[in-house]
Coordinates of C-alpha atoms in Angstrom, one line a residue:
M30 CA 63.7 -92.5 202.5
E31 CA 60.5 -93.0 204.5
L32 CA 57.7 -90.4 204.6
H33 CA 58.2 -88.1 207.6
F34 CA 55.4 -86.7 209.8
F35 CA 55.4 -84.0 212.4
D36 CA 57.6 -84.8 215.4
P37 CA 56.7 -82.7 218.5
N38 CA 60.1 -83.6 220.0
T39 CA 62.0 -82.1 217.0
T40 CA 62.6 -78.4 216.4
A41 CA 60.0 -76.7 214.2
T42 CA 60.1 -73.2 212.8
I43 CA 57.1 -71.0 213.5
L44 CA 56.5 -67.8 211.6
Y45 CA 53.6 -65.5 212.6
R46 CA 51.7 -63.6 209.9
K47 CA 47.9 -63.3 209.9
L48 CA 48.1 -67.0 210.6
P49 CA 50.9 -69.0 212.3
H50 CA 53.0 -71.1 209.9
W51 CA 54.8 -74.2 211.2
S52 CA 57.6 -75.8 209.2
Q53 CA 59.7 -78.9 209.9
A54 CA 62.3 -80.1 207.4
G55 CA 61.2 -83.1 205.3
V56 CA 57.8 -83.4 206.8
V57 CA 54.6 -83.8 204.7
C58 CA 52.6 -80.6 204.7
F59 CA 48.9 -80.0 203.7
I60 CA 48.6 -76.5 202.1
T61 CA 45.6 -74.6 201.1
F62 CA 45.5 -71.2 199.4
R63 CA 42.6 -69.4 197.9
L64 CA 41.7 -66.6 195.5
D65 CA 41.3 -63.1 196.9
D66 CA 37.5 -63.0 196.3
S67 CA 36.8 -66.6 197.4
M68 CA 35.3 -65.9 200.7
P69 CA 32.6 -63.2 201.4
R70 CA 33.5 -60.8 204.2
E71 CA 30.4 -61.6 206.2
V72 CA 31.3 -65.3 206.1
V73 CA 34.8 -64.7 207.3
E74 CA 33.7 -62.3 210.1
R75 CA 31.0 -64.8 211.3
W76 CA 33.5 -67.7 211.3
Q77 CA 36.1 -65.6 213.2
Q78 CA 33.6 -64.6 215.8
E79 CA 32.3 -68.1 216.4
R80 CA 35.9 -69.5 216.5
A81 CA 36.9 -66.8 219.1
A82 CA 33.8 -67.6 221.2
W83 CA 34.6 -71.3 221.2
L84 CA 38.2 -70.7 222.3
I85 CA 37.2 -68.4 225.1
R86 CA 34.7 -71.0 226.4
N87 CA 37.5 -73.4 226.6
G88 CA 39.9 -71.1 228.4
I89 CA 42.0 -69.9 225.4
N90 CA 42.6 -66.3 224.6
P91 CA 42.1 -66.1 220.8
N92 CA 44.2 -62.9 220.6
C93 CA 47.2 -64.7 222.1
P94 CA 49.8 -65.5 219.4
E95 CA 50.3 -69.0 221.0
W96 CA 46.6 -69.9 220.9
R97 CA 47.2 -72.8 218.5
Q98 CA 49.8 -74.3 220.8
N99 CA 47.4 -73.9 223.7
L100 CA 44.7 -75.7 221.7
Q101 CA 47.1 -78.7 221.5
L102 CA 46.9 -78.9 225.3
L103 CA 43.2 -79.6 225.3
S104 CA 41.8 -83.1 225.4
Q105 CA 41.6 -85.0 222.1
P106 CA 37.8 -84.8 222.0
L107 CA 37.9 -81.0 222.4
Q108 CA 40.5 -80.7 219.7
Y109 CA 38.4 -82.9 217.4
E110 CA 35.4 -80.7 218.1
F111 CA 37.4 -77.6 217.2
Y112 CA 38.7 -78.9 213.9
S113 CA 35.3 -80.3 213.0
N114 CA 33.6 -77.1 213.7
F115 CA 36.0 -74.6 212.2
S116 CA 38.6 -76.2 209.8
D117 CA 36.0 -78.4 208.1
R118 CA 33.5 -75.6 207.9
W119 CA 36.0 -73.3 206.4
H120 CA 36.9 -75.8 203.6
N121 CA 33.2 -76.6 203.1
E122 CA 32.6 -72.9 202.6
L123 CA 35.3 -72.7 200.0
D124 CA 33.6 -75.6 198.1
Q125 CA 30.5 -73.4 197.7
C126 CA 32.5 -71.6 194.9
H127 CA 32.1 -68.0 196.0
G128 CA 33.6 -65.3 193.9
S129 CA 34.8 -65.2 190.3
C130 CA 36.1 -68.8 190.4
I131 CA 38.6 -68.0 187.7
L132 CA 40.3 -71.3 188.1
K133 CA 37.3 -73.2 186.7
H134 CA 38.7 -72.3 183.3
A135 CA 41.1 -75.0 182.1
E136 CA 43.7 -72.5 180.6
Y137 CA 44.1 -70.9 184.1
S138 CA 44.0 -74.0 186.3
R139 CA 46.7 -75.5 184.0
I140 CA 49.0 -72.5 184.7
V141 CA 48.7 -73.3 188.4
A142 CA 49.2 -77.0 187.9
D143 CA 52.2 -76.5 185.7
S144 CA 53.8 -74.2 188.3
F145 CA 53.4 -76.8 191.0
L146 CA 54.9 -79.5 188.8
K147 CA 57.8 -77.5 187.4
F148 CA 60.3 -78.2 190.2
D149 CA 58.6 -81.3 191.6
G150 CA 61.3 -83.7 192.6
T151 CA 64.1 -81.0 192.9
R152 CA 63.0 -78.1 195.1
Y153 CA 60.1 -80.1 196.7
W154 CA 58.2 -83.3 196.2
I155 CA 54.4 -83.3 195.7
T156 CA 52.2 -86.4 196.4
D157 CA 48.8 -84.9 195.5
F158 CA 47.1 -81.6 194.6
V159 CA 43.8 -80.3 193.3
V160 CA 43.2 -76.9 191.6
M161 CA 39.6 -76.0 192.4
P162 CA 37.7 -73.0 190.9
N163 CA 38.6 -70.7 193.8
H164 CA 41.3 -72.5 195.8
T165 CA 43.9 -75.2 195.7
H166 CA 45.1 -78.0 198.1
L167 CA 48.5 -79.7 198.1
L168 CA 50.3 -82.4 199.9
V169 CA 54.0 -81.5 199.6
V170 CA 57.4 -82.2 201.2
F171 CA 60.1 -79.5 201.5
P172 CA 63.7 -80.2 202.3
D173 CA 64.2 -77.4 204.9
D174 CA 62.2 -75.1 207.2
E175 CA 62.6 -72.0 205.0
S176 CA 61.4 -73.5 201.7
M177 CA 57.6 -73.8 202.4
L178 CA 56.6 -70.1 202.6
N179 CA 59.2 -69.0 200.1
Q180 CA 57.9 -71.5 197.5
C181 CA 54.3 -70.7 198.2
E182 CA 55.1 -67.0 197.5
R183 CA 56.8 -68.0 194.3
W184 CA 53.8 -70.1 193.2
K185 CA 51.4 -67.3 193.9
R186 CA 53.5 -64.5 192.4
Y187 CA 54.1 -66.4 189.2
T188 CA 50.6 -67.7 188.7
A189 CA 49.0 -64.3 189.5
R190 CA 51.2 -62.6 187.0
E191 CA 50.6 -65.1 184.2
I192 CA 46.9 -65.4 184.7
N193 CA 46.4 -61.6 185.1
K194 CA 48.5 -61.1 181.9
Q195 CA 46.2 -63.5 180.0
R196 CA 43.1 -61.7 181.4
S197 CA 44.5 -58.2 180.8
D198 CA 44.1 -57.6 184.5
S199 CA 46.3 -56.3 187.3
G200 CA 44.2 -56.8 190.4
R201 CA 45.1 -58.8 193.5
F202 CA 44.7 -62.5 192.7
W203 CA 45.5 -64.7 195.8
Q204 CA 44.8 -64.1 199.5
Q205 CA 48.1 -63.2 201.2
D206 CA 48.1 -65.9 203.8
G207 CA 47.5 -69.6 203.1
F208 CA 46.6 -72.4 205.5
D209 CA 49.3 -75.0 206.2
H210 CA 49.3 -78.1 208.4
L211 CA 52.1 -80.4 209.2
V212 CA 50.8 -83.9 208.8
R213 CA 50.9 -85.9 212.0
S214 CA 50.6 -89.6 211.0
T215 CA 50.1 -92.1 208.2
E216 CA 46.4 -92.1 208.9
Q217 CA 46.2 -88.3 208.6
F218 CA 48.2 -88.4 205.4
S219 CA 45.8 -91.0 203.9
Y220 CA 42.9 -88.8 205.1
F221 CA 44.3 -85.7 203.3
R222 CA 44.9 -87.7 200.1
R223 CA 41.3 -88.9 200.1
Y224 CA 40.1 -85.4 200.8
I225 CA 42.0 -84.0 197.8
A226 CA 40.8 -86.8 195.5
D227 CA 37.2 -86.4 196.6
N228 CA 37.1 -82.6 196.6
P229 CA 35.8 -82.1 193.1
K230 CA 33.0 -84.6 193.6
K231 CA 32.1 -83.0 196.9
A232 CA 31.8 -79.6 195.2
R233 CA 29.8 -81.2 192.4
L234 CA 32.2 -80.0 189.7
A235 CA 31.9 -81.2 186.2
P236 CA 35.0 -82.6 184.4
G237 CA 37.2 -79.8 183.1
K238 CA 36.3 -77.4 186.0
Y239 CA 39.2 -78.6 188.1
F240 CA 42.7 -80.1 187.8
L241 CA 43.5 -83.2 189.9
Y242 CA 47.0 -84.7 190.3
S243 CA 48.2 -87.7 192.3
N244 CA 51.7 -89.2 192.2
P245 CA 51.2 -92.9 191.7
E246 CA 54.5 -93.6 193.5
A247 CA 53.5 -91.6 196.6
G248 CA 53.1 -94.2 199.3
Q249 CA 55.6 -94.8 202.0
Q250 CA 58.7 -93.5 200.3
Y251 CA 59.8 -90.4 198.4
P252 CA 63.1 -89.6 196.6
S253 CA 65.7 -87.3 198.2
L254 CA 65.4 -83.7 197.2
S255 CA 68.3 -81.6 195.8
E256 CA 68.6 -77.9 195.1

């Protein structure tokens, strides 16, 4: 079975929480979720204000639930400018390793990595992931529209419980909403694979302060998934 990328002519499921989440069965998805203390409030507020100002300048109401769909109607150069300014800056800020960075400890990053790999090849199929000190990135395929958010909740709930138990803590661990992006093309898939592979080096992390995984068979094909 060939790798599938987002098809605008095929039905997609969109669920609105703090962020909109798009799902399309069998499509490669790039997912990021972060620790609860990974981004200082002042950084988030400044980023949100600057993003809203950019959208307004380009004729988009940032308070409209469909603002992301409206963004797709802008010219390619403007879309590139938006993602360069805001998506890249957000991820760059995560790489500054704000907060407690609990996942820099191998015993905790291994819990997250093991939870990702536990049902790999059955409930979902992972091509690549990295567990950074305060966030994680994955490239993963789900068999249906409902699986993505459900599985992310399972991952976060299980890993938070296990890590908090080891730390004798009960506080909130992950941010509620993660970031997810349906991959559009082979070129974008390759870009995200390189991004994940290079992320520890970009953040200047020493060996043992992250967990990196890449499926050597991940190329143009993946096995069929079964429940």
